[in-house]
CSV table of C-alpha atoms in Angstrom, one decimal:
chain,number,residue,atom,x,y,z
A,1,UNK,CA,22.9,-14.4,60.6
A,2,UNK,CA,20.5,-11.5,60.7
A,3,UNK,CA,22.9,-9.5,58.7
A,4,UNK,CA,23.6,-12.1,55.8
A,5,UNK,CA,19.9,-12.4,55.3
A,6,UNK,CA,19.1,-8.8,55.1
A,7,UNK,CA,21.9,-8.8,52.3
A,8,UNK,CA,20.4,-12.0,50.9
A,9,UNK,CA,17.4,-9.5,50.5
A,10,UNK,CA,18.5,-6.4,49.4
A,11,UNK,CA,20.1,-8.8,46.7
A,12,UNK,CA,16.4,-10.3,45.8
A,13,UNK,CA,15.2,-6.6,45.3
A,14,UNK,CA,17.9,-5.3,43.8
A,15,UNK,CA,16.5,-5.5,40.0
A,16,UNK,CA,13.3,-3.9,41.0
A,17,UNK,CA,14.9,-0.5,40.9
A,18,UNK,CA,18.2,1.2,39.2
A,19,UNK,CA,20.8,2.2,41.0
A,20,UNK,CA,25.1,1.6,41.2
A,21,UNK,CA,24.5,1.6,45.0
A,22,UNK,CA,21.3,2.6,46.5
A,23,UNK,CA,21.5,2.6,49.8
A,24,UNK,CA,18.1,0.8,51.7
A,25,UNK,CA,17.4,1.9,55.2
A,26,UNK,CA,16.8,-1.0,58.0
A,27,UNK,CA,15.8,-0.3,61.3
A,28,UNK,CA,19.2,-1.4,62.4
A,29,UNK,CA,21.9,-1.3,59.5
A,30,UNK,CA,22.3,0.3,56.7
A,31,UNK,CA,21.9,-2.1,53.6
A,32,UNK,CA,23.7,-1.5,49.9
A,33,UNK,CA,21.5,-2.8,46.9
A,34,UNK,CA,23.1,-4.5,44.3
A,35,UNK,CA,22.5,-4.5,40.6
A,36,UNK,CA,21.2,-7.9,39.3
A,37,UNK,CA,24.0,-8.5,36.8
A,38,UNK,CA,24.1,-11.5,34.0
A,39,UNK,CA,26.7,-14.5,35.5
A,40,UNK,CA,30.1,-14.6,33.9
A,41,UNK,CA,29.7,-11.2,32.0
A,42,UNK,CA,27.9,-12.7,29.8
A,43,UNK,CA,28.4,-11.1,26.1
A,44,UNK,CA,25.5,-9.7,24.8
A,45,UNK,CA,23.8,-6.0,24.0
A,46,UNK,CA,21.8,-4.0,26.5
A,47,UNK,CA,17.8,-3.1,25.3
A,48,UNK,CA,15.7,-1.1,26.9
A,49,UNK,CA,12.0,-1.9,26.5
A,50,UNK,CA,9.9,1.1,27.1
A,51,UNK,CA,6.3,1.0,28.4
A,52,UNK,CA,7.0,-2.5,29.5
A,53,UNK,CA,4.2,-2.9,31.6
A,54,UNK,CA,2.2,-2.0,28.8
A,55,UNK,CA,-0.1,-4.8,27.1
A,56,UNK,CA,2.6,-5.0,24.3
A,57,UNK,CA,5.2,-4.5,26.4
A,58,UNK,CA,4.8,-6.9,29.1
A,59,UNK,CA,4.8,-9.8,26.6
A,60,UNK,CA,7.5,-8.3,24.5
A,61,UNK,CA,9.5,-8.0,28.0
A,62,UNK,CA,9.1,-11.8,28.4
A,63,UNK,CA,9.9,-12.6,24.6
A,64,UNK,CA,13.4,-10.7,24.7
A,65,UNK,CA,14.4,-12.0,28.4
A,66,UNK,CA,14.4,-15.1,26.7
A,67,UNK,CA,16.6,-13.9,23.6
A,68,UNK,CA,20.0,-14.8,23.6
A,69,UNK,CA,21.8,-12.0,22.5
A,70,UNK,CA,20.3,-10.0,24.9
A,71,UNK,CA,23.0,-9.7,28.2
A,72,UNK,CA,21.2,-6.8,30.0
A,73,UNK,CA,17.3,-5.4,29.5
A,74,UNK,CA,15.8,-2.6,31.3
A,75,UNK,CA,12.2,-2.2,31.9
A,76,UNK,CA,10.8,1.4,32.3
A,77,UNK,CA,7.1,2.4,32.8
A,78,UNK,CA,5.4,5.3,34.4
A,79,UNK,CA,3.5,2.5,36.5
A,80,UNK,CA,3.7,-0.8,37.2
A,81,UNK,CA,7.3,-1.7,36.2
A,82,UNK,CA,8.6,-3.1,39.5
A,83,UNK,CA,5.8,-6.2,39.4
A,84,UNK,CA,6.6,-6.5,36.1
A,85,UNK,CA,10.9,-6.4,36.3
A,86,UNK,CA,10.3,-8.9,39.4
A,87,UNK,CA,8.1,-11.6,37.5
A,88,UNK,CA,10.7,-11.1,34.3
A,89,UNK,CA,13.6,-11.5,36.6
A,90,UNK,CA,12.8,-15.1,37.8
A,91,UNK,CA,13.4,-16.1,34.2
A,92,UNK,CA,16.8,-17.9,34.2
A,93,UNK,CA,18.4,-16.0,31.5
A,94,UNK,CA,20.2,-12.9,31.4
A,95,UNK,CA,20.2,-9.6,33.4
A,96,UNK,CA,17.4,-7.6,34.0
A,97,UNK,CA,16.7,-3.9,36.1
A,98,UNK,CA,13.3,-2.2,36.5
A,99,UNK,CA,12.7,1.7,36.2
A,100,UNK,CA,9.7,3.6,37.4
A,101,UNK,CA,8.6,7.0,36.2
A,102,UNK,CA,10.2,10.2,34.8
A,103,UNK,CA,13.3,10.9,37.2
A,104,UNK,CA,14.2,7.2,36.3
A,105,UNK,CA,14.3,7.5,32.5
A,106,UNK,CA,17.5,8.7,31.9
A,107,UNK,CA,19.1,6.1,33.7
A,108,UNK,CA,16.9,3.1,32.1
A,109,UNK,CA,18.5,4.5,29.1
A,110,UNK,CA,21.9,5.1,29.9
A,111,UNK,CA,24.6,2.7,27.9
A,112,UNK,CA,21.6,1.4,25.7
A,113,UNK,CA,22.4,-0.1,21.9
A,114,UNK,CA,18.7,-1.0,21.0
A,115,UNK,CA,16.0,0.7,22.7
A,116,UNK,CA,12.2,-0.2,21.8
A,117,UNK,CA,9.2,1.7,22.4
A,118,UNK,CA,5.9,0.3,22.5
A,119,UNK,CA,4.7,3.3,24.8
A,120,UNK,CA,1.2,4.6,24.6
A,121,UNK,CA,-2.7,3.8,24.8
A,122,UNK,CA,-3.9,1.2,23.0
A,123,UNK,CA,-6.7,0.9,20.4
A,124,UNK,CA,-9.7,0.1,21.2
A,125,UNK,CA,-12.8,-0.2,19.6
A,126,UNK,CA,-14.1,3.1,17.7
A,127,UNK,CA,-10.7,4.6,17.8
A,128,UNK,CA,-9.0,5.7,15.4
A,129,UNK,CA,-4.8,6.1,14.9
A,130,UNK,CA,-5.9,9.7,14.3
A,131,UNK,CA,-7.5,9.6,18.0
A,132,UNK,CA,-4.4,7.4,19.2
A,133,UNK,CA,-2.2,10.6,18.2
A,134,UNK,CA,-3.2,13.0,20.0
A,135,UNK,CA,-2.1,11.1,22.7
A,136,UNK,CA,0.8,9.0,22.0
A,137,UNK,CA,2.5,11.9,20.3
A,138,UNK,CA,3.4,13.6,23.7
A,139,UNK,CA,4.6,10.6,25.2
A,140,UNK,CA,6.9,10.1,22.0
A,141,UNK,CA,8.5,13.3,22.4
A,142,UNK,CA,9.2,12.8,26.0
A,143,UNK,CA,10.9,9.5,25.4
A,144,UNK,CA,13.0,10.6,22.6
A,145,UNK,CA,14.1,13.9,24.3
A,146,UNK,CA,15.5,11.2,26.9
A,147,UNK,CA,17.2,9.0,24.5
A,148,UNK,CA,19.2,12.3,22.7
A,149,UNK,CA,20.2,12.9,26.2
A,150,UNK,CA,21.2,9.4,27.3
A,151,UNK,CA,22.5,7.0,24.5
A,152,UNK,CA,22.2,9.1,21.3
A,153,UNK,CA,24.0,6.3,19.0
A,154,UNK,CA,21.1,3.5,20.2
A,155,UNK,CA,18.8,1.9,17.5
A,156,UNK,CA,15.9,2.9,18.1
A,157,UNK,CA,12.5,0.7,17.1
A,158,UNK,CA,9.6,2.9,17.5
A,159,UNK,CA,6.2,0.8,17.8
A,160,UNK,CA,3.8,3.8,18.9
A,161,UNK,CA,1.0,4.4,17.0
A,162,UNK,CA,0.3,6.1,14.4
A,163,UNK,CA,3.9,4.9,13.6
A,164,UNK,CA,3.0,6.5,10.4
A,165,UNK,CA,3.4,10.1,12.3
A,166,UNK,CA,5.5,9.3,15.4
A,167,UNK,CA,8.4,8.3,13.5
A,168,UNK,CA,8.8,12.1,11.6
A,169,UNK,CA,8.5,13.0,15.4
A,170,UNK,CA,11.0,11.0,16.8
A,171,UNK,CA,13.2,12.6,13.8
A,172,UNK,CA,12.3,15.8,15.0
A,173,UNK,CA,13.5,15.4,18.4
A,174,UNK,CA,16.5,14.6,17.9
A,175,UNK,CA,17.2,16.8,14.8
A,176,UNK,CA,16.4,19.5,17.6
A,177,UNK,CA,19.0,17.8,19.9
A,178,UNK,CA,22.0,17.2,16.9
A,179,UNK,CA,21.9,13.9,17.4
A,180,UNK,CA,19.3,12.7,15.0
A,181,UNK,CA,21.3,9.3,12.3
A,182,UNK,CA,18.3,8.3,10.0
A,183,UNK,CA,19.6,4.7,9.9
A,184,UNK,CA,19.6,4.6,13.5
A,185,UNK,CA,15.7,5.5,13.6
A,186,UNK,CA,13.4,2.7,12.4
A,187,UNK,CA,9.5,2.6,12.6
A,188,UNK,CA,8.5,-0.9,13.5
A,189,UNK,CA,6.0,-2.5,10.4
A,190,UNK,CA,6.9,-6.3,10.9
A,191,UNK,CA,3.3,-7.0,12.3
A,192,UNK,CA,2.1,-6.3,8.6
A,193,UNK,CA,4.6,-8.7,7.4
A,194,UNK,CA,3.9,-11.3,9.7
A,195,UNK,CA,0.5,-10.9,9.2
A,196,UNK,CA,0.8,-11.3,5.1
A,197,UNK,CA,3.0,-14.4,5.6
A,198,UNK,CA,0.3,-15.7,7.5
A,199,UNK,CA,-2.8,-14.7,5.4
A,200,UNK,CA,-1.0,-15.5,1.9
A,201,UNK,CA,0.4,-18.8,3.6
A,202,UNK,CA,-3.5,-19.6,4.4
A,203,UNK,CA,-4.4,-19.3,0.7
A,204,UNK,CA,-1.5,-21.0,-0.6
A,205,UNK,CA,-1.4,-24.2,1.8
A,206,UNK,CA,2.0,-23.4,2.9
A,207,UNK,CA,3.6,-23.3,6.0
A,208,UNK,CA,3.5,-19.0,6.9
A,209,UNK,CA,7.4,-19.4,7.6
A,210,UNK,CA,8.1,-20.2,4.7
A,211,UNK,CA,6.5,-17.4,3.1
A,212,UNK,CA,7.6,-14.2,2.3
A,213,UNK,CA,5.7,-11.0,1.3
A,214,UNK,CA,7.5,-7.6,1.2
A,215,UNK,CA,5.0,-5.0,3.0
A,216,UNK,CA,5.6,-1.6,2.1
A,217,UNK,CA,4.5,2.0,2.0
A,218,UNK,CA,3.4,3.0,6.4
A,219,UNK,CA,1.5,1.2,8.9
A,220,UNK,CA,-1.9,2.4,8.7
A,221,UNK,CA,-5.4,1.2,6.4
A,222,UNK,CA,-4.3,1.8,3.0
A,223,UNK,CA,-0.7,3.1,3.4
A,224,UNK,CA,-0.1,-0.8,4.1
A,225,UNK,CA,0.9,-2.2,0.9
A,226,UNK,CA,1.5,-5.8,0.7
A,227,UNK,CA,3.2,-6.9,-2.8
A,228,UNK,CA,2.0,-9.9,-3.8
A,229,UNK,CA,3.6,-10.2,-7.2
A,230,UNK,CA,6.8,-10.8,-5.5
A,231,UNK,CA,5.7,-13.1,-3.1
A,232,UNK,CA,8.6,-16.0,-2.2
A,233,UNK,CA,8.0,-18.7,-3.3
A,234,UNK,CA,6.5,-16.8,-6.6
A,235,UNK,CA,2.7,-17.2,-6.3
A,236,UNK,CA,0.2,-16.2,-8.7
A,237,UNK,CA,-3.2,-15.3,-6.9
A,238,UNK,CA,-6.5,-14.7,-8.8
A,239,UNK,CA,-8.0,-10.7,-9.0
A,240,UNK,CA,-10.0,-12.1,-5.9
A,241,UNK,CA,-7.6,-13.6,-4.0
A,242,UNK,CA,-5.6,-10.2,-4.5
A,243,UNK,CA,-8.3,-8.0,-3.0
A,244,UNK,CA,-9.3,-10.3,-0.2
A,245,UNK,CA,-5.8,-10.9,0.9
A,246,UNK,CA,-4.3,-6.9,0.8
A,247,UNK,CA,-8.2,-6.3,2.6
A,248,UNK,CA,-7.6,-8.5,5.4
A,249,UNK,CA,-3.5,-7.2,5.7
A,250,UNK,CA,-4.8,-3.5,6.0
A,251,UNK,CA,-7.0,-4.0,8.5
A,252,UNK,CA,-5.9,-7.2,10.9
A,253,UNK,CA,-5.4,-4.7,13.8
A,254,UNK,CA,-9.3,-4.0,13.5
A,255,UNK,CA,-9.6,-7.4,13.4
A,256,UNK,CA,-8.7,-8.4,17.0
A,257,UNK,CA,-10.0,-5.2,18.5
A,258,UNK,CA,-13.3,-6.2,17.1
A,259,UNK,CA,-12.8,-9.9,18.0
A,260,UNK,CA,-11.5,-9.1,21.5
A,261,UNK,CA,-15.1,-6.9,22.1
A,262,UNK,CA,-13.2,-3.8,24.2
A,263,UNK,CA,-10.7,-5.7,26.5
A,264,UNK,CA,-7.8,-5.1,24.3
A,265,UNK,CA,-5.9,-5.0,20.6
A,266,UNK,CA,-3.1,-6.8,18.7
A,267,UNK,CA,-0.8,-7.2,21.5
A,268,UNK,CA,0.7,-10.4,21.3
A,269,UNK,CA,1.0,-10.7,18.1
A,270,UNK,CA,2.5,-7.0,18.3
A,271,UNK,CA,5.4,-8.0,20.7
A,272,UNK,CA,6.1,-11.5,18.5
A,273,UNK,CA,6.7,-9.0,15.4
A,274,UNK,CA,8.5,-6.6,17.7
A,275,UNK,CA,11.0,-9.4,18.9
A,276,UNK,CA,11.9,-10.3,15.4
A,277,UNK,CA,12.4,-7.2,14.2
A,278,UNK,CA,14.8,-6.4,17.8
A,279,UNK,CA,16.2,-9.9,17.0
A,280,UNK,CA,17.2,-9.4,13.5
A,281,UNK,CA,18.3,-5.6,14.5
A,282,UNK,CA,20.3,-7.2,17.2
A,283,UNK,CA,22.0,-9.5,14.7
A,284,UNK,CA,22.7,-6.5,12.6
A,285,UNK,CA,24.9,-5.0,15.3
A,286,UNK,CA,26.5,-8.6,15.8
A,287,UNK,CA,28.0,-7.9,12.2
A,288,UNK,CA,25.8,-10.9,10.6
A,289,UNK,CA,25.1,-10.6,6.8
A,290,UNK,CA,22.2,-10.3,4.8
A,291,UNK,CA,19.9,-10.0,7.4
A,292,UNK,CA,17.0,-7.8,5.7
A,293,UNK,CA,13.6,-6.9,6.7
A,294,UNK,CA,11.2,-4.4,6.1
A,295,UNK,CA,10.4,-1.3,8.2
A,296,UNK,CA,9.1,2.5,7.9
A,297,UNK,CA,12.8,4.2,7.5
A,298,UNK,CA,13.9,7.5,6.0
A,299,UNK,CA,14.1,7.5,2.3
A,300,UNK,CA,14.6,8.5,-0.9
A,301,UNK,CA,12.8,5.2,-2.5
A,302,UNK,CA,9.7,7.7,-3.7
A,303,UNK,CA,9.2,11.5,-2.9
A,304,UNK,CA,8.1,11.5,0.5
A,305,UNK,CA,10.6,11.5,3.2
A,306,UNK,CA,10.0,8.7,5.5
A,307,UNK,CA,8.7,5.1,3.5
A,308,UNK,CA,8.3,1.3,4.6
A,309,UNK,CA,10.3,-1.2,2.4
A,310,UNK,CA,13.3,-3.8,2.6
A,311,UNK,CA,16.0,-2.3,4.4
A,312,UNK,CA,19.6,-3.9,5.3
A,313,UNK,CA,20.7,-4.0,9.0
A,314,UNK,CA,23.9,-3.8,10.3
A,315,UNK,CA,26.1,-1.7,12.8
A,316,UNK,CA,24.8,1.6,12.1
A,317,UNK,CA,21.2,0.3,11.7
A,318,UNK,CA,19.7,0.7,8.0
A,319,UNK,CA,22.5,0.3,6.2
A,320,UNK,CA,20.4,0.0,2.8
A,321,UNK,CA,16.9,0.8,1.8
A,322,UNK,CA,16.1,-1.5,-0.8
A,323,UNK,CA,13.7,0.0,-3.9
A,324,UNK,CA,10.3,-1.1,-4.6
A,325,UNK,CA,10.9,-3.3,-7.3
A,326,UNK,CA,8.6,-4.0,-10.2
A,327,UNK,CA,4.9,-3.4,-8.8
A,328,UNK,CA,2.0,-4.8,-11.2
A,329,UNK,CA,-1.2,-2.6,-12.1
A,330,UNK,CA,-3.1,-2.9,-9.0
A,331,UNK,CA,0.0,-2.4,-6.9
A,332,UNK,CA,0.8,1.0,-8.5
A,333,UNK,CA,-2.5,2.3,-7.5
A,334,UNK,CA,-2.4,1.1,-4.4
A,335,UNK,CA,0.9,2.8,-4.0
A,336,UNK,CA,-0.7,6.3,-4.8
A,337,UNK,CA,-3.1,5.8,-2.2
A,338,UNK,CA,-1.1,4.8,0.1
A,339,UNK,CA,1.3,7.8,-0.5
A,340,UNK,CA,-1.5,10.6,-0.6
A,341,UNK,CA,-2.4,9.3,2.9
A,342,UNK,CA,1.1,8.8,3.9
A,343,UNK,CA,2.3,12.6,3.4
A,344,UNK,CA,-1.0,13.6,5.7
A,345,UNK,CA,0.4,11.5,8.6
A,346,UNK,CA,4.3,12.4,8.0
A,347,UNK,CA,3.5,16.2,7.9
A,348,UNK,CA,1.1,15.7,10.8
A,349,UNK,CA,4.0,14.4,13.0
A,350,UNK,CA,6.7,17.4,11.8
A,351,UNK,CA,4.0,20.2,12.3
A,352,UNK,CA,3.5,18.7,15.9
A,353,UNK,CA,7.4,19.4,16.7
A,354,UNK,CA,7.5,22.7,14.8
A,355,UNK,CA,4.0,24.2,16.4
């Protein structure tokens, strides 16, 4: 009896930590953990979330446990993954494994086909995405230097800020490494977009999900670029409408750290745009059709070499990056702004590789 239970247990625990066989020491056997596997092999695609017990990451975590196309998800933090990996686990959906700190990374990562990152510090008030950079760059590096090394052919959606800078770094990385598919790499911009169908949905009287507003250009102040002339439905906005609405899109993360006084930033609304950008990745590499959304990709869409537009997913990630389109007056100065800006934080993130 004593024996069944202690396997019972070692059972319980088994997602808390990776391992094919880890063997547990009792004080009178000698007990074999097993992995915490979905029922029935069910199909699916195996993400790793990284810096999911992060304030993004613990609520993105929850939101792709509960997606269905996901058959195995892996949890890695430097801290605090094993409280998170048990709470997720209880969820009655598919398989999930916790991994805790550097000597765990390459197996969190091992067999992945999407891998997000939401890893770093967080704004908070005062700080800027310069200041975030300085730190979040490092940790960046680190994580891609494990993914070259442990499932080079993953999408990867890279949510660190300044994404506008970390995504030329992740390049880096693994251009260093040989491994480095530009369509496989994509910066993560959907919060603008969700936030524009929102705002714009507001003025118009609509319901926000059935708005859409292309967001292009990065992911930072004025190298976010919402294009309201091609709104869907077609809208027509007055001049103050138009400066009020691209105001409010460029700075909505400054928004909630302001509104949240200090005890945080836009992280739920962060991991909702996360999971439907993994989710329409995800159907990508199902072989679905048409499934299009915007995100900070290589590119050849103006001069500089990394842009946010429309792009196509499929198997190999960004299968097409989709061109501006016609842009009205205020829309083409906005988009020389934006790219003067842009070119700072894209060299930013190169020199920090090549230093």
């Amino acid at each position: 009896m004593e024996q069944k239970t202690n396997q019972r247990i070692a059972k319980i625990s088994g997602h808390l930590y990776p391992s094919n066989s880890q063997i547990m020491e009792d004080s009178s056997e000698v007990m074999m953990r097993a992995n915490c596997r979905a029922k029935g092999g069910a199909p699916g695609f195996k993400v790793a979330i990284l810096g999911a017990a992060g304030g993004i990451g613990q609520p993105l975590a929850m939101l792709m446990k509960m997606n269905p196309l996901v058959s195995v998800l892996h949890l890695y933090d430097v801290v605090n993954s094993p409280g998170v990996t048990a709470d997720i686990s209880h969820m009655d959906t598919g398989a999930v494994r916790g991994f805790l700190g550097q000597p765990q990374l390459e197996s969190a990562l091992t067999g992945m086909d999407l891998v997000i990152i939401p890893a770093g510090v967080p704004r908070k008030p005062g700080m800027t995405r310069d200041d975030l950079f300085k730190i979040n760059a490092g940790i960046v590096k680190t994580l891609c230097e494990g993914i070259a090394k442990s499932c080079p052919r993953a999408i990867v959606n890279l949510i660190s800020n300044p994404v506008n800078s970390t995504v030329p770094i992740a390049a880096e990385v693994f251009k260093k490494a040989g491994i480095y598919d530009p369509k496989r790499l994509l910066g993560v911009t959907m919060l603008d977009v969700v936030r524009a169908n929102t705002f714009v949905a507001e003025v118009l009287g609509l319901d926000p999900r059935e708005v859409d507003v292309p967001v292009v250009g990065g992911h930072a102040g004025v190298t976010i670029l919402p294009l309201l002339s091609q709104v869907k439905p077609p809208s027509s906005f007055t001049q103050q409408e138009i400066e009020y609405l691209t105001d409010r899109i460029q700075n909505g993360g400054t928004e909630v750290v302001e509104a949240k006084a200090g005890t945080g930033s836009a992280t739920l609304s962060m991991a909702y745009a996360a999971v439907k950008f993994a989710d329409a990745c995800l159907r990508g590499l199902r072989g679905d059709a048409n499934v299009v959304e915007c995100s900070f990709v290589s590119s050849q869409v103006t001069e500089l070499p990394f842009f946010a537009t429309k792009v196509r997913l499929g198997r190999s990630g960004a299968e097409e990056v989709f061109q501006l389109g016609p842009l009205n007056e205020y829309e083409r100065i906005g988009l020389e702004k934006a790219k003067k800006e842009l070119a700072e934080s894209i060299q930013k993130g190169v020199s920090f590789i090549k230093k």
